[in-house]
């Protein structure tokens, strides 16, 4: 690439190298400061609503940050070539196929503003005894960062154009997104274009993987879900790491069979919507599944199979992470730190309608054992189950989904 400014002095170059090496050890924390604000600045509701794409966007942010820092360790203060690897290319292809056009320039403006503040703080701390060195470092790195942002936006736009020219699936994905977003659509038109019957019961699923290298596991899981049972299936590629699936039948598709189908796919996770009938059921079940996926990712949960009907209340409670933590601690008190078996016994007891015999059967434990655990758990809980079973059950389920939530320091 053409160099647009003179190289820095050796002293300035050494300072830049040291600062970048320091930040490379704290990359994730750095990315956390600007990932969400830059995502919002892209101003695309479809992107914000898809947790898998949100994760891919964060991976892109991290890649961009590591690229600039690493390049400045090797050649401090020089113009940095943006890196577009296979994962970034797949992400751009997915955005194009779904008709999503993020405002990358707006995202970079926000990320650059936040990142520059952190860089400024690091530089001031490093050069506090040498004002001339501070001026030299800030002068050359400002040029490098701004040019890197301009080059990156141009590179992303070029990748988007290349993806648009080679995309053949955009029409089907666009139609699915129109239906899912609530746009008016004739049922027979949707059926004809998608080759999938709408006048039936539907269950929407989102299947995803955390590691793009596990794509084969995702394909195997989809094949298992499609082939099992007497049901039709529609599958759409949502991103490199996720697929949207609809299962349909004259009766409500059995979710237990779906869970069993996915049990052997260790790397694959699933979120399932509530069943619905017709075009509206197709739409609402899909939205449920997206919400369940977003909840699992938001909480950092390792749960592999999540039905939205089981976690709808938790979804509402956890929109505010600090508030969710406070709710768990205030509701459960010392029970938060107690043996997991105590909490599981109390949760199962409530879910079984306060029936100890049923709870014992579900837990594969003796009835007397369950009674003792429930009694001890209720003693520890700040809110007693007989006083507010809904709050206790919600707090226990939230803690079961995200065991670390009560240990998280509020921000």
GROMACS .gro file of C-alpha atoms in nm:
model
  411
    1UNK     CA    1   0.000   0.000   0.000
    2UNK     CA    2   0.109   0.354  -0.069
    3UNK     CA    3   0.252   0.523   0.241
    4UNK     CA    4   0.089   0.863   0.298
    5UNK     CA    5   0.305   1.005   0.582
    6UNK     CA    6   0.671   0.983   0.689
    7UNK     CA    7   0.780   0.698   0.919
    8UNK     CA    8   0.807   0.781   1.291
    9UNK     CA    9   1.135   0.826   1.476
   10UNK     CA   10   1.285   0.521   1.644
   11UNK     CA   11   1.179   0.648   1.988
   12UNK     CA   12   0.820   0.701   1.874
   13UNK     CA   13   0.818   0.363   1.696
   14UNK     CA   14   0.939   0.186   2.010
   15UNK     CA   15   0.667   0.352   2.216
   16UNK     CA   16   0.395   0.253   1.967
   17UNK     CA   17   0.522  -0.105   1.961
   18UNK     CA   18   0.515  -0.131   2.342
   19UNK     CA   19   0.166   0.019   2.365
   20UNK     CA   20   0.028  -0.220   2.103
   21UNK     CA   21   0.187  -0.522   2.271
   22UNK     CA   22   0.020  -0.419   2.596
   23UNK     CA   23  -0.323  -0.383   2.434
   24UNK     CA   24  -0.291  -0.714   2.252
   25UNK     CA   25  -0.299  -0.886   2.593
   26UNK     CA   26  -0.634  -0.720   2.666
   27UNK     CA   27  -0.800  -0.738   2.323
   28UNK     CA   28  -1.133  -0.882   2.435
   29UNK     CA   29  -1.186  -0.612   2.697
   30UNK     CA   30  -1.097  -0.347   2.438
   31UNK     CA   31  -1.344  -0.488   2.185
   32UNK     CA   32  -1.615  -0.505   2.452
   33UNK     CA   33  -1.603  -0.126   2.487
   34UNK     CA   34  -1.705  -0.054   2.129
   35UNK     CA   35  -1.863  -0.373   1.985
   36UNK     CA   36  -2.221  -0.303   2.094
   37UNK     CA   37  -2.221   0.076   2.022
   38UNK     CA   38  -2.075   0.020   1.676
   39UNK     CA   39  -2.333  -0.254   1.610
   40UNK     CA   40  -2.618  -0.018   1.698
   41UNK     CA   41  -2.462   0.249   1.475
   42UNK     CA   42  -2.497   0.016   1.176
   43UNK     CA   43  -2.868   0.094   1.196
   44UNK     CA   44  -3.011  -0.233   1.069
   45UNK     CA   45  -3.287  -0.404   1.274
   46UNK     CA   46  -3.239  -0.738   1.097
   47UNK     CA   47  -2.876  -0.747   1.204
   48UNK     CA   48  -2.956  -0.653   1.563
   49UNK     CA   49  -3.225  -0.923   1.585
   50UNK     CA   50  -3.000  -1.215   1.485
   51UNK     CA   51  -2.770  -1.327   1.766
   52UNK     CA   52  -2.549  -1.531   1.531
   53UNK     CA   53  -2.485  -1.231   1.309
   54UNK     CA   54  -2.419  -1.018   1.618
   55UNK     CA   55  -2.150  -1.268   1.721
   56UNK     CA   56  -2.000  -1.257   1.372
   57UNK     CA   57  -1.997  -0.877   1.383
   58UNK     CA   58  -1.809  -0.889   1.712
   59UNK     CA   59  -1.560  -1.134   1.559
   60UNK     CA   60  -1.508  -0.885   1.275
   61UNK     CA   61  -1.445  -0.606   1.528
   62UNK     CA   62  -1.192  -0.821   1.709
   63UNK     CA   63  -1.019  -0.914   1.384
   64UNK     CA   64  -0.993  -0.546   1.288
   65UNK     CA   65  -0.847  -0.450   1.625
   66UNK     CA   66  -0.594  -0.735   1.625
   67UNK     CA   67  -0.491  -0.653   1.268
   68UNK     CA   68  -0.408  -0.290   1.350
   69UNK     CA   69  -0.233  -0.370   1.677
   70UNK     CA   70  -0.030  -0.655   1.528
   71UNK     CA   71   0.070  -0.450   1.224
   72UNK     CA   72   0.191  -0.172   1.453
   73UNK     CA   73   0.401  -0.414   1.653
   74UNK     CA   74   0.571  -0.520   1.329
   75UNK     CA   75   0.583  -0.179   1.158
   76UNK     CA   76   0.490   0.094   1.407
   77UNK     CA   77   0.303   0.395   1.277
   78UNK     CA   78   0.267   0.279   0.917
   79UNK     CA   79  -0.044   0.241   0.702
   80UNK     CA   80  -0.220  -0.086   0.782
   81UNK     CA   81  -0.371  -0.315   0.518
   82UNK     CA   82  -0.721  -0.438   0.622
   83UNK     CA   83  -0.744  -0.814   0.649
   84UNK     CA   84  -1.045  -0.994   0.500
   85UNK     CA   85  -1.020  -1.360   0.597
   86UNK     CA   86  -1.254  -1.650   0.516
   87UNK     CA   87  -1.475  -1.578   0.819
   88UNK     CA   88  -1.522  -1.214   0.721
   89UNK     CA   89  -1.596  -1.313   0.361
   90UNK     CA   90  -1.860  -1.562   0.477
   91UNK     CA   91  -2.015  -1.295   0.702
   92UNK     CA   92  -2.037  -1.043   0.418
   93UNK     CA   93  -2.190  -1.310   0.191
   94UNK     CA   94  -2.453  -1.384   0.454
   95UNK     CA   95  -2.541  -1.017   0.492
   96UNK     CA   96  -2.579  -0.977   0.117
   97UNK     CA   97  -2.788  -1.293   0.076
   98UNK     CA   98  -3.030  -1.163   0.338
   99UNK     CA   99  -3.047  -0.812   0.200
  100UNK     CA  100  -2.881  -0.662   0.509
  101UNK     CA  101  -2.681  -0.350   0.431
  102UNK     CA  102  -2.515  -0.223   0.752
  103UNK     CA  103  -2.376   0.129   0.777
  104UNK     CA  104  -2.012   0.027   0.809
  105UNK     CA  105  -1.896   0.389   0.795
  106UNK     CA  106  -2.122   0.478   1.088
  107UNK     CA  107  -1.997   0.177   1.282
  108UNK     CA  108  -1.637   0.276   1.224
  109UNK     CA  109  -1.702   0.634   1.337
  110UNK     CA  110  -1.838   0.508   1.667
  111UNK     CA  111  -1.570   0.242   1.716
  112UNK     CA  112  -1.292   0.484   1.626
  113UNK     CA  113  -1.418   0.742   1.874
  114UNK     CA  114  -1.434   0.493   2.160
  115UNK     CA  115  -1.111   0.318   2.065
  116UNK     CA  116  -0.924   0.649   2.030
  117UNK     CA  117  -1.022   0.746   2.385
  118UNK     CA  118  -0.873   0.421   2.518
  119UNK     CA  119  -0.562   0.466   2.303
  120UNK     CA  120  -0.525   0.823   2.430
  121UNK     CA  121  -0.541   0.708   2.793
  122UNK     CA  122  -0.276   0.441   2.729
  123UNK     CA  123  -0.049   0.689   2.553
  124UNK     CA  124  -0.077   0.953   2.827
  125UNK     CA  125   0.005   0.694   3.094
  126UNK     CA  126   0.304   0.564   2.897
  127UNK     CA  127   0.447   0.904   2.798
  128UNK     CA  128   0.356   1.104   3.110
  129UNK     CA  129   0.713   1.221   3.164
  130UNK     CA  130   0.785   1.309   2.801
  131UNK     CA  131   0.536   1.549   2.633
  132UNK     CA  132   0.731   1.551   2.305
  133UNK     CA  133   0.715   1.172   2.283
  134UNK     CA  134   0.339   1.184   2.354
  135UNK     CA  135   0.285   1.435   2.071
  136UNK     CA  136   0.489   1.221   1.832
  137UNK     CA  137   0.299   0.900   1.917
  138UNK     CA  138  -0.044   1.064   1.892
  139UNK     CA  139   0.042   1.242   1.567
  140UNK     CA  140   0.144   0.932   1.374
  141UNK     CA  141  -0.112   0.690   1.524
  142UNK     CA  142  -0.398   0.931   1.452
  143UNK     CA  143  -0.302   0.921   1.085
  144UNK     CA  144  -0.269   0.544   1.091
  145UNK     CA  145  -0.602   0.479   1.267
  146UNK     CA  146  -0.807   0.718   1.052
  147UNK     CA  147  -0.659   0.579   0.731
  148UNK     CA  148  -0.718   0.225   0.856
  149UNK     CA  149  -1.086   0.307   0.911
  150UNK     CA  150  -1.119   0.454   0.560
  151UNK     CA  151  -0.942   0.159   0.400
  152UNK     CA  152  -1.151  -0.091   0.600
  153UNK     CA  153  -1.483   0.063   0.498
  154UNK     CA  154  -1.375   0.062   0.133
  155UNK     CA  155  -1.264  -0.302   0.160
  156UNK     CA  156  -1.596  -0.409   0.317
  157UNK     CA  157  -1.790  -0.234   0.043
  158UNK     CA  158  -1.584  -0.408  -0.224
  159UNK     CA  159  -1.643  -0.744  -0.054
  160UNK     CA  160  -2.016  -0.670  -0.048
  161UNK     CA  161  -2.023  -0.593  -0.419
  162UNK     CA  162  -1.834  -0.913  -0.498
  163UNK     CA  163  -2.077  -1.113  -0.284
  164UNK     CA  164  -2.379  -0.955  -0.454
  165UNK     CA  165  -2.251  -1.052  -0.798
  166UNK     CA  166  -2.205  -1.417  -0.696
  167UNK     CA  167  -2.520  -1.462  -0.486
  168UNK     CA  168  -2.795  -1.688  -0.618
  169UNK     CA  169  -3.006  -1.746  -0.303
  170UNK     CA  170  -3.098  -1.389  -0.221
  171UNK     CA  171  -3.456  -1.407  -0.349
  172UNK     CA  172  -3.562  -1.695  -0.122
  173UNK     CA  173  -3.394  -1.550   0.186
  174UNK     CA  174  -3.545  -1.208   0.117
  175UNK     CA  175  -3.895  -1.359   0.097
  176UNK     CA  176  -3.846  -1.547   0.426
  177UNK     CA  177  -3.730  -1.227   0.593
  178UNK     CA  178  -4.032  -1.039   0.463
  179UNK     CA  179  -4.265  -1.300   0.613
  180UNK     CA  180  -4.071  -1.312   0.940
  181UNK     CA  181  -4.075  -0.934   0.976
  182UNK     CA  182  -4.455  -0.916   0.948
  183UNK     CA  183  -4.488  -0.782   0.593
  184UNK     CA  184  -4.828  -0.857   0.429
  185UNK     CA  185  -4.799  -1.175   0.226
  186UNK     CA  186  -5.052  -1.400   0.052
  187UNK     CA  187  -5.026  -1.755   0.185
  188UNK     CA  188  -5.041  -1.915  -0.160
  189UNK     CA  189  -4.767  -1.682  -0.288
  190UNK     CA  190  -4.539  -1.777   0.001
  191UNK     CA  191  -4.610  -2.147  -0.053
  192UNK     CA  192  -4.538  -2.130  -0.425
  193UNK     CA  193  -4.214  -1.936  -0.390
  194UNK     CA  194  -4.077  -2.138  -0.098
  195UNK     CA  195  -4.224  -2.477  -0.197
  196UNK     CA  196  -4.339  -2.521   0.162
  197UNK     CA  197  -4.697  -2.554   0.286
  198UNK     CA  198  -4.816  -2.277   0.514
  199UNK     CA  199  -5.167  -2.398   0.610
  200UNK     CA  200  -5.030  -2.631   0.877
  201UNK     CA  201  -4.873  -2.625   1.223
  202UNK     CA  202  -4.516  -2.491   1.234
  203UNK     CA  203  -4.230  -2.495   1.482
  204UNK     CA  204  -3.943  -2.257   1.415
  205UNK     CA  205  -3.589  -2.348   1.515
  206UNK     CA  206  -3.254  -2.177   1.508
  207UNK     CA  207  -2.954  -2.411   1.497
  208UNK     CA  208  -2.611  -2.263   1.545
  209UNK     CA  209  -2.249  -2.338   1.627
  210UNK     CA  210  -1.998  -2.125   1.815
  211UNK     CA  211  -1.701  -2.225   1.600
  212UNK     CA  212  -1.725  -2.180   1.220
  213UNK     CA  213  -1.492  -2.479   1.183
  214UNK     CA  214  -1.776  -2.705   1.304
  215UNK     CA  215  -1.994  -2.642   0.996
  216UNK     CA  216  -2.006  -3.013   0.913
  217UNK     CA  217  -2.166  -3.084   1.252
  218UNK     CA  218  -2.430  -2.825   1.173
  219UNK     CA  219  -2.507  -2.989   0.839
  220UNK     CA  220  -2.534  -3.332   1.002
  221UNK     CA  221  -2.771  -3.201   1.267
  222UNK     CA  222  -2.993  -3.042   1.002
  223UNK     CA  223  -3.007  -3.370   0.809
  224UNK     CA  224  -3.108  -3.556   1.125
  225UNK     CA  225  -3.386  -3.308   1.203
  226UNK     CA  226  -3.518  -3.312   0.848
  227UNK     CA  227  -3.520  -3.688   0.807
  228UNK     CA  228  -3.679  -3.791   1.138
  229UNK     CA  229  -4.055  -3.826   1.175
  230UNK     CA  230  -4.350  -3.742   0.953
  231UNK     CA  231  -4.294  -3.373   0.901
  232UNK     CA  232  -4.193  -3.128   0.629
  233UNK     CA  233  -3.897  -2.896   0.673
  234UNK     CA  234  -3.779  -2.566   0.532
  235UNK     CA  235  -3.413  -2.473   0.590
  236UNK     CA  236  -3.254  -2.133   0.526
  237UNK     CA  237  -2.892  -2.030   0.571
  238UNK     CA  238  -2.898  -1.739   0.816
  239UNK     CA  239  -2.521  -1.705   0.853
  240UNK     CA  240  -2.203  -1.906   0.831
  241UNK     CA  241  -2.271  -2.037   1.181
  242UNK     CA  242  -2.651  -2.061   1.194
  243UNK     CA  243  -2.953  -2.200   1.010
  244UNK     CA  244  -3.322  -2.120   1.034
  245UNK     CA  245  -3.550  -2.422   1.019
  246UNK     CA  246  -3.926  -2.465   1.014
  247UNK     CA  247  -4.088  -2.803   1.079
  248UNK     CA  248  -4.452  -2.845   0.985
  249UNK     CA  249  -4.728  -3.104   0.997
  250UNK     CA  250  -5.103  -3.149   1.024
  251UNK     CA  251  -5.047  -3.183   1.399
  252UNK     CA  252  -4.803  -2.989   1.616
  253UNK     CA  253  -4.449  -3.124   1.551
  254UNK     CA  254  -4.313  -3.312   1.853
  255UNK     CA  255  -4.029  -3.112   2.012
  256UNK     CA  256  -3.909  -3.413   2.211
  257UNK     CA  257  -3.819  -3.584   1.885
  258UNK     CA  258  -3.629  -3.273   1.776
  259UNK     CA  259  -3.435  -3.263   2.101
  260UNK     CA  260  -3.353  -3.633   2.061
  261UNK     CA  261  -3.242  -3.576   1.702
  262UNK     CA  262  -2.994  -3.312   1.819
  263UNK     CA  263  -2.866  -3.501   2.122
  264UNK     CA  264  -2.572  -3.653   1.934
  265UNK     CA  265  -2.454  -3.323   1.785
  266UNK     CA  266  -2.237  -3.194   2.070
  267UNK     CA  267  -2.118  -2.883   1.890
  268UNK     CA  268  -2.464  -2.771   1.776
  269UNK     CA  269  -2.706  -2.565   1.983
  270UNK     CA  270  -3.076  -2.514   1.919
  271UNK     CA  271  -3.345  -2.261   2.009
  272UNK     CA  272  -3.708  -2.352   1.948
  273UNK     CA  273  -4.016  -2.134   1.918
  274UNK     CA  274  -4.368  -2.207   2.032
  275UNK     CA  275  -4.584  -2.389   1.777
  276UNK     CA  276  -4.810  -2.180   1.556
  277UNK     CA  277  -5.047  -2.238   1.266
  278UNK     CA  278  -5.050  -2.082   0.922
  279UNK     CA  279  -4.847  -1.787   0.801
  280UNK     CA  280  -4.872  -1.611   1.137
  281UNK     CA  281  -4.757  -1.925   1.317
  282UNK     CA  282  -4.463  -1.954   1.076
  283UNK     CA  283  -4.369  -1.597   1.165
  284UNK     CA  284  -4.427  -1.601   1.541
  285UNK     CA  285  -4.252  -1.933   1.605
  286UNK     CA  286  -3.946  -1.806   1.419
  287UNK     CA  287  -3.941  -1.485   1.623
  288UNK     CA  288  -3.964  -1.692   1.942
  289UNK     CA  289  -3.668  -1.904   1.834
  290UNK     CA  290  -3.459  -1.594   1.758
  291UNK     CA  291  -3.544  -1.452   2.101
  292UNK     CA  292  -3.445  -1.777   2.272
  293UNK     CA  293  -3.113  -1.785   2.087
  294UNK     CA  294  -3.042  -1.423   2.178
  295UNK     CA  295  -3.119  -1.498   2.543
  296UNK     CA  296  -2.879  -1.793   2.558
  297UNK     CA  297  -2.598  -1.593   2.398
  298UNK     CA  298  -2.672  -1.284   2.609
  299UNK     CA  299  -2.643  -1.486   2.930
  300UNK     CA  300  -2.335  -1.677   2.817
  301UNK     CA  301  -2.525  -1.999   2.882
  302UNK     CA  302  -2.390  -2.333   2.763
  303UNK     CA  303  -2.740  -2.482   2.732
  304UNK     CA  304  -2.769  -2.676   2.407
  305UNK     CA  305  -3.147  -2.696   2.365
  306UNK     CA  306  -3.371  -2.407   2.468
  307UNK     CA  307  -3.745  -2.381   2.411
  308UNK     CA  308  -3.873  -2.025   2.426
  309UNK     CA  309  -4.188  -2.134   2.609
  310UNK     CA  310  -3.965  -2.235   2.901
  311UNK     CA  311  -3.764  -1.912   2.917
  312UNK     CA  312  -4.002  -1.635   2.806
  313UNK     CA  313  -4.018  -1.485   3.155
  314UNK     CA  314  -3.640  -1.506   3.186
  315UNK     CA  315  -3.605  -1.325   2.855
  316UNK     CA  316  -3.808  -1.035   2.989
  317UNK     CA  317  -3.615  -1.030   3.317
  318UNK     CA  318  -3.270  -1.027   3.161
  319UNK     CA  319  -3.297  -0.738   2.918
  320UNK     CA  320  -3.109  -0.549   3.190
  321UNK     CA  321  -2.816  -0.758   3.315
  322UNK     CA  322  -2.762  -0.562   3.635
  323UNK     CA  323  -3.132  -0.580   3.718
  324UNK     CA  324  -3.137  -0.956   3.653
  325UNK     CA  325  -2.843  -1.010   3.889
  326UNK     CA  326  -3.013  -0.803   4.157
  327UNK     CA  327  -3.337  -0.999   4.111
  328UNK     CA  328  -3.160  -1.335   4.159
  329UNK     CA  329  -2.968  -1.224   4.468
  330UNK     CA  330  -3.264  -1.050   4.631
  331UNK     CA  331  -3.493  -1.346   4.565
  332UNK     CA  332  -3.267  -1.640   4.654
  333UNK     CA  333  -3.024  -1.488   4.905
  334UNK     CA  334  -2.786  -1.755   5.047
  335UNK     CA  335  -2.941  -2.019   4.820
  336UNK     CA  336  -2.739  -1.869   4.534
  337UNK     CA  337  -2.419  -2.013   4.684
  338UNK     CA  338  -2.573  -2.342   4.799
  339UNK     CA  339  -2.536  -2.688   4.647
  340UNK     CA  340  -2.679  -2.709   4.297
  341UNK     CA  341  -2.881  -3.015   4.400
  342UNK     CA  342  -3.078  -2.804   4.649
  343UNK     CA  343  -3.169  -2.546   4.387
  344UNK     CA  344  -3.259  -2.811   4.131
  345UNK     CA  345  -3.484  -2.988   4.380
  346UNK     CA  346  -3.672  -2.669   4.465
  347UNK     CA  347  -3.711  -2.567   4.101
  348UNK     CA  348  -3.838  -2.911   4.000
  349UNK     CA  349  -4.076  -2.915   4.298
  350UNK     CA  350  -4.232  -2.585   4.186
  351UNK     CA  351  -4.246  -2.691   3.821
  352UNK     CA  352  -4.423  -3.013   3.926
  353UNK     CA  353  -4.700  -2.818   4.094
  354UNK     CA  354  -4.560  -2.867   4.448
  355UNK     CA  355  -4.597  -3.243   4.408
  356UNK     CA  356  -4.304  -3.415   4.581
  357UNK     CA  357  -4.374  -3.754   4.425
  358UNK     CA  358  -4.364  -3.615   4.071
  359UNK     CA  359  -4.054  -3.410   4.151
  360UNK     CA  360  -3.879  -3.719   4.286
  361UNK     CA  361  -3.962  -3.910   3.967
  362UNK     CA  362  -3.827  -3.630   3.749
  363UNK     CA  363  -3.508  -3.609   3.955
  364UNK     CA  364  -3.464  -3.987   3.981
  365UNK     CA  365  -3.433  -3.946   4.356
  366UNK     CA  366  -3.609  -4.084   4.661
  367UNK     CA  367  -3.912  -3.887   4.779
  368UNK     CA  368  -3.760  -3.833   5.127
  369UNK     CA  369  -3.439  -3.701   4.970
  370UNK     CA  370  -3.633  -3.452   4.763
  371UNK     CA  371  -3.835  -3.340   5.066
  372UNK     CA  372  -3.516  -3.274   5.264
  373UNK     CA  373  -3.357  -3.081   4.978
  374UNK     CA  374  -3.668  -2.873   4.915
  375UNK     CA  375  -3.700  -2.791   5.284
  376UNK     CA  376  -3.332  -2.691   5.313
  377UNK     CA  377  -3.342  -2.487   4.993
  378UNK     CA  378  -3.651  -2.301   5.112
  379UNK     CA  379  -3.480  -2.224   5.444
  380UNK     CA  380  -3.187  -2.066   5.259
  381UNK     CA  381  -3.396  -1.872   5.007
  382UNK     CA  382  -3.456  -1.505   5.092
  383UNK     CA  383  -3.805  -1.526   4.940
  384UNK     CA  384  -3.993  -1.836   5.055
  385UNK     CA  385  -4.153  -2.050   4.789
  386UNK     CA  386  -4.490  -2.038   4.961
  387UNK     CA  387  -4.482  -1.657   4.960
  388UNK     CA  388  -4.393  -1.604   4.592
  389UNK     CA  389  -4.341  -1.925   4.392
  390UNK     CA  390  -4.329  -1.737   4.060
  391UNK     CA  391  -4.033  -1.522   4.165
  392UNK     CA  392  -3.850  -1.814   4.323
  393UNK     CA  393  -3.896  -2.035   4.015
  394UNK     CA  394  -3.790  -1.755   3.779
  395UNK     CA  395  -3.478  -1.678   3.983
  396UNK     CA  396  -3.385  -2.047   4.001
  397UNK     CA  397  -3.437  -2.097   3.629
  398UNK     CA  398  -3.230  -1.788   3.551
  399UNK     CA  399  -2.949  -1.915   3.773
  400UNK     CA  400  -2.975  -2.255   3.605
  401UNK     CA  401  -2.939  -2.092   3.261
  402UNK     CA  402  -2.654  -1.861   3.364
  403UNK     CA  403  -2.478  -1.995   3.677
  404UNK     CA  404  -2.231  -1.705   3.684
  405UNK     CA  405  -2.488  -1.427   3.675
  406UNK     CA  406  -2.492  -1.374   4.051
  407UNK     CA  407  -2.112  -1.361   4.061
  408UNK     CA  408  -2.090  -1.098   3.788
  409UNK     CA  409  -1.977  -0.760   3.911
  410UNK     CA  410  -2.235  -0.495   3.812
  411UNK     CA  411  -2.106  -0.246   3.556
   0.00000   0.00000   0.00000
